[in-house]
Amino acid sequence: MPPSIVAAITAAADESASPSAKRLQDPERADARSKAQPDKGWDYDPCAEPTEGLRQAIAQRIDDCEAVQFSRRRKGKRLSCIDGIVNDLKMQEYAIRAHGKTPEPRILDIALLPSGLEESFYIERFMSEFNESADGVAMLEAPTGEVLSISSHMFQDHKKGGTKISKRGRAPYLLYLAETIKAPDEIWAIGPALAPNELRLLSWYKISGEVVAMIAGFRPSKRTWEGWTGYQSPKMSYVNTKREGRLVYVRTQ
């Protein structure tokens, strides 16, 4: 095609171009587009980061609540910023960021107890970790402020009676269970937000090269949270089913 015809066609196309097309060809507008930032809430890929929107919403709520709490111009607090809500939001933010990952297992200089001994030995050894006798009751404040009641009741078979301290090989791990109660990695509140019916304390340890999780369950009594059960599990798929409800505490050190 002769150059004159090509030039004529190009010129005609330029004249008939829509205003939008002309704007796209404008170098100043092109520079502005290259510097443009996405609007708030549109700055991530929901397919690649499905929880990012929720994480941002929680982070914004935490900022709003903390601003209210430290503001001198507001006499009261917003309903969504009452005591405890901010901490709950931070825990939920942690859970979202963790994407279900468990904390790094601790390696402690704690020996497993020998197997096959009398149940009374295990109860006495466990309670001695709380400076109590086998038939005593120890009181301990959890990191979240609740008072935990620890006794041999923790190893009672609530369905058949008797004890279950040797059930499923839990007896050798009792010192790790005591450590979990004293310094849990996580605490989950099960049930309604204002009236949970169980506190679940969890910790992860590396024992003889194997990762083992310890789980301690407490249920509300009149004035305390009473130890209901405690056991170990090396099956992380099972342990993850116990990480439910609201995450109310995470050990940071």
PDB file of N, CA and C in Angstrom, residues 77-116:
ATOM      1  N   LYS A  77     -17.116   4.756  75.686  1.00  0.00           N
ATOM      2  CA  LYS A  77     -16.544   3.894  74.655  1.00  0.00           C
ATOM      3  C   LYS A  77     -17.649   3.437  73.716  1.00  0.00           C
ATOM      4  N   ARG A  78     -17.284   3.174  72.506  1.00  0.00           N
ATOM      5  CA  ARG A  78     -18.243   2.600  71.582  1.00  0.00           C
ATOM      6  C   ARG A  78     -18.631   1.202  72.050  1.00  0.00           C
ATOM      7  N   LEU A  79     -19.822   0.783  71.681  1.00  0.00           N
ATOM      8  CA  LEU A  79     -20.280  -0.540  72.078  1.00  0.00           C
ATOM      9  C   LEU A  79     -19.329  -1.625  71.576  1.00  0.00           C
ATOM     10  N   SER A  80     -18.759  -1.404  70.375  1.00  0.00           N
ATOM     11  CA  SER A  80     -17.854  -2.399  69.802  1.00  0.00           C
ATOM     12  C   SER A  80     -16.465  -2.341  70.401  1.00  0.00           C
ATOM     13  N   CYS A  81     -16.246  -1.442  71.373  1.00  0.00           N
ATOM     14  CA  CYS A  81     -14.916  -1.288  71.970  1.00  0.00           C
ATOM     15  C   CYS A  81     -14.933  -1.545  73.476  1.00  0.00           C
ATOM     16  N   ILE A  82     -15.926  -2.283  73.965  1.00  0.00           N
ATOM     17  CA  ILE A  82     -15.981  -2.570  75.393  1.00  0.00           C
ATOM     18  C   ILE A  82     -14.798  -3.438  75.782  1.00  0.00           C
ATOM     19  N   ASP A  83     -14.485  -3.463  77.077  1.00  0.00           N
ATOM     20  CA  ASP A  83     -13.321  -4.201  77.562  1.00  0.00           C
ATOM     21  C   ASP A  83     -13.346  -5.640  77.069  1.00  0.00           C
ATOM     22  N   GLY A  84     -12.229  -6.096  76.584  1.00  0.00           N
ATOM     23  CA  GLY A  84     -12.099  -7.472  76.125  1.00  0.00           C
ATOM     24  C   GLY A  84     -12.265  -7.628  74.634  1.00  0.00           C
ATOM     25  N   ILE A  85     -13.029  -6.734  74.000  1.00  0.00           N
ATOM     26  CA  ILE A  85     -13.283  -6.874  72.569  1.00  0.00           C
ATOM     27  C   ILE A  85     -11.999  -6.675  71.768  1.00  0.00           C
ATOM     28  N   VAL A  86     -11.207  -5.664  72.133  1.00  0.00           N
ATOM     29  CA  VAL A  86      -9.982  -5.384  71.390  1.00  0.00           C
ATOM     30  C   VAL A  86      -9.033  -6.580  71.470  1.00  0.00           C
ATOM     31  N   ASN A  87      -8.900  -7.155  72.655  1.00  0.00           N
ATOM     32  CA  ASN A  87      -8.017  -8.315  72.797  1.00  0.00           C
ATOM     33  C   ASN A  87      -8.521  -9.481  71.964  1.00  0.00           C
ATOM     34  N   ASP A  88      -9.837  -9.701  71.954  1.00  0.00           N
ATOM     35  CA  ASP A  88     -10.410 -10.767  71.130  1.00  0.00           C
ATOM     36  C   ASP A  88     -10.107 -10.541  69.659  1.00  0.00           C
ATOM     37  N   LEU A  89     -10.226  -9.273  69.221  1.00  0.00           N
ATOM     38  CA  LEU A  89      -9.944  -8.961  67.824  1.00  0.00           C
ATOM     39  C   LEU A  89      -8.493  -9.246  67.482  1.00  0.00           C
ATOM     40  N   LYS A  90      -7.591  -8.919  68.388  1.00  0.00           N
ATOM     41  CA  LYS A  90      -6.171  -9.176  68.137  1.00  0.00           C
ATOM     42  C   LYS A  90      -5.904 -10.670  68.030  1.00  0.00           C
ATOM     43  N   MET A  91      -6.591 -11.452  68.864  1.00  0.00           N
ATOM     44  CA  MET A  91      -6.402 -12.895  68.801  1.00  0.00           C
ATOM     45  C   MET A  91      -6.943 -13.457  67.484  1.00  0.00           C
ATOM     46  N   GLN A  92      -8.080 -12.920  67.050  1.00  0.00           N
ATOM     47  CA  GLN A  92      -8.638 -13.395  65.787  1.00  0.00           C
ATOM     48  C   GLN A  92      -7.744 -12.992  64.620  1.00  0.00           C
ATOM     49  N   GLU A  93      -7.138 -11.807  64.727  1.00  0.00           N
ATOM     50  CA  GLU A  93      -6.202 -11.388  63.678  1.00  0.00           C
ATOM     51  C   GLU A  93      -5.021 -12.348  63.623  1.00  0.00           C
ATOM     52  N   TYR A  94      -4.539 -12.748  64.806  1.00  0.00           N
ATOM     53  CA  TYR A  94      -3.436 -13.716  64.846  1.00  0.00           C
ATOM     54  C   TYR A  94      -3.853 -15.028  64.186  1.00  0.00           C
ATOM     55  N   ALA A  95      -5.058 -15.490  64.502  1.00  0.00           N
ATOM     56  CA  ALA A  95      -5.521 -16.760  63.936  1.00  0.00           C
ATOM     57  C   ALA A  95      -5.608 -16.691  62.418  1.00  0.00           C
ATOM     58  N   ILE A  96      -6.060 -15.539  61.896  1.00  0.00           N
ATOM     59  CA  ILE A  96      -6.157 -15.386  60.444  1.00  0.00           C
ATOM     60  C   ILE A  96      -4.770 -15.390  59.818  1.00  0.00           C
ATOM     61  N   ARG A  97      -3.844 -14.644  60.442  1.00  0.00           N
ATOM     62  CA  ARG A  97      -2.492 -14.592  59.884  1.00  0.00           C
ATOM     63  C   ARG A  97      -1.817 -15.961  59.947  1.00  0.00           C
ATOM     64  N   ALA A  98      -2.115 -16.729  60.989  1.00  0.00           N
ATOM     65  CA  ALA A  98      -1.477 -18.035  61.142  1.00  0.00           C
ATOM     66  C   ALA A  98      -2.004 -19.053  60.141  1.00  0.00           C
ATOM     67  N   HIS A  99      -3.211 -18.802  59.589  1.00  0.00           N
ATOM     68  CA  HIS A  99      -3.822 -19.721  58.627  1.00  0.00           C
ATOM     69  C   HIS A  99      -3.839 -21.159  59.170  1.00  0.00           C
ATOM     70  N   GLY A 100      -4.110 -21.299  60.473  1.00  0.00           N
ATOM     71  CA  GLY A 100      -4.212 -22.628  61.052  1.00  0.00           C
ATOM     72  C   GLY A 100      -2.889 -23.252  61.446  1.00  0.00           C
ATOM     73  N   LYS A 101      -1.777 -22.561  61.208  1.00  0.00           N
ATOM     74  CA  LYS A 101      -0.479 -23.132  61.561  1.00  0.00           C
ATOM     75  C   LYS A 101      -0.333 -23.206  63.074  1.00  0.00           C
ATOM     76  N   THR A 102       0.308 -24.258  63.546  1.00  0.00           N
ATOM     77  CA  THR A 102       0.526 -24.407  64.978  1.00  0.00           C
ATOM     78  C   THR A 102       1.798 -23.670  65.387  1.00  0.00           C
ATOM     79  N   PRO A 103       1.892 -23.257  66.653  1.00  0.00           N
ATOM     80  CA  PRO A 103       3.122 -22.615  67.124  1.00  0.00           C
ATOM     81  C   PRO A 103       4.306 -23.574  67.009  1.00  0.00           C
ATOM     82  N   GLU A 104       5.498 -23.004  66.998  1.00  0.00           N
ATOM     83  CA  GLU A 104       6.704 -23.833  66.970  1.00  0.00           C
ATOM     84  C   GLU A 104       6.765 -24.669  68.252  1.00  0.00           C
ATOM     85  N   PRO A 105       7.000 -25.977  68.143  1.00  0.00           N
ATOM     86  CA  PRO A 105       7.058 -26.811  69.342  1.00  0.00           C
ATOM     87  C   PRO A 105       8.248 -26.457  70.224  1.00  0.00           C
ATOM     88  N   ARG A 106       8.019 -26.493  71.519  1.00  0.00           N
ATOM     89  CA  ARG A 106       9.096 -26.212  72.478  1.00  0.00           C
ATOM     90  C   ARG A 106       9.883 -27.489  72.774  1.00  0.00           C
ATOM     91  N   ILE A 107      11.154 -27.302  73.034  1.00  0.00           N
ATOM     92  CA  ILE A 107      12.008 -28.404  73.474  1.00  0.00           C
ATOM     93  C   ILE A 107      12.414 -28.095  74.910  1.00  0.00           C
ATOM     94  N   LEU A 108      11.898 -28.874  75.854  1.00  0.00           N
ATOM     95  CA  LEU A 108      12.136 -28.626  77.274  1.00  0.00           C
ATOM     96  C   LEU A 108      12.898 -29.789  77.903  1.00  0.00           C
ATOM     97  N   ASP A 109      13.608 -29.477  78.944  1.00  0.00           N
ATOM     98  CA  ASP A 109      14.368 -30.507  79.670  1.00  0.00           C
ATOM     99  C   ASP A 109      13.449 -31.154  80.709  1.00  0.00           C
ATOM    100  N   ILE A 110      12.440 -31.853  80.211  1.00  0.00           N
ATOM    101  CA  ILE A 110      11.486 -32.550  81.073  1.00  0.00           C
ATOM    102  C   ILE A 110      11.466 -34.013  80.655  1.00  0.00           C
ATOM    103  N   ALA A 111      11.728 -34.890  81.606  1.00  0.00           N
ATOM    104  CA  ALA A 111      11.761 -36.324  81.297  1.00  0.00           C
ATOM    105  C   ALA A 111      10.354 -36.904  81.354  1.00  0.00           C
ATOM    106  N   LEU A 112      10.090 -37.866  80.483  1.00  0.00           N
ATOM    107  CA  LEU A 112       8.826 -38.595  80.564  1.00  0.00           C
ATOM    108  C   LEU A 112       8.829 -39.466  81.807  1.00  0.00           C
ATOM    109  N   LEU A 113       7.679 -39.616  82.412  1.00  0.00           N
ATOM    110  CA  LEU A 113       7.561 -40.495  83.579  1.00  0.00           C
ATOM    111  C   LEU A 113       7.550 -41.944  83.121  1.00  0.00           C
ATOM    112  N   PRO A 114       8.022 -42.859  83.982  1.00  0.00           N
ATOM    113  CA  PRO A 114       8.004 -44.282  83.609  1.00  0.00           C
ATOM    114  C   PRO A 114       6.582 -44.817  83.495  1.00  0.00           C
ATOM    115  N   SER A 115       6.394 -45.792  82.650  1.00  0.00           N
ATOM    116  CA  SER A 115       5.064 -46.393  82.454  1.00  0.00           C
ATOM    117  C   SER A 115       4.838 -47.529  83.437  1.00  0.00           C
ATOM    118  N   GLY A 116       3.572 -47.906  83.615  1.00  0.00           N
ATOM    119  CA  GLY A 116       3.227 -49.112  84.365  1.00  0.00           C
ATOM    120  C   GLY A 116       3.223 -48.990  85.869  1.00  0.00           C
TER     121      GLY A 116
END
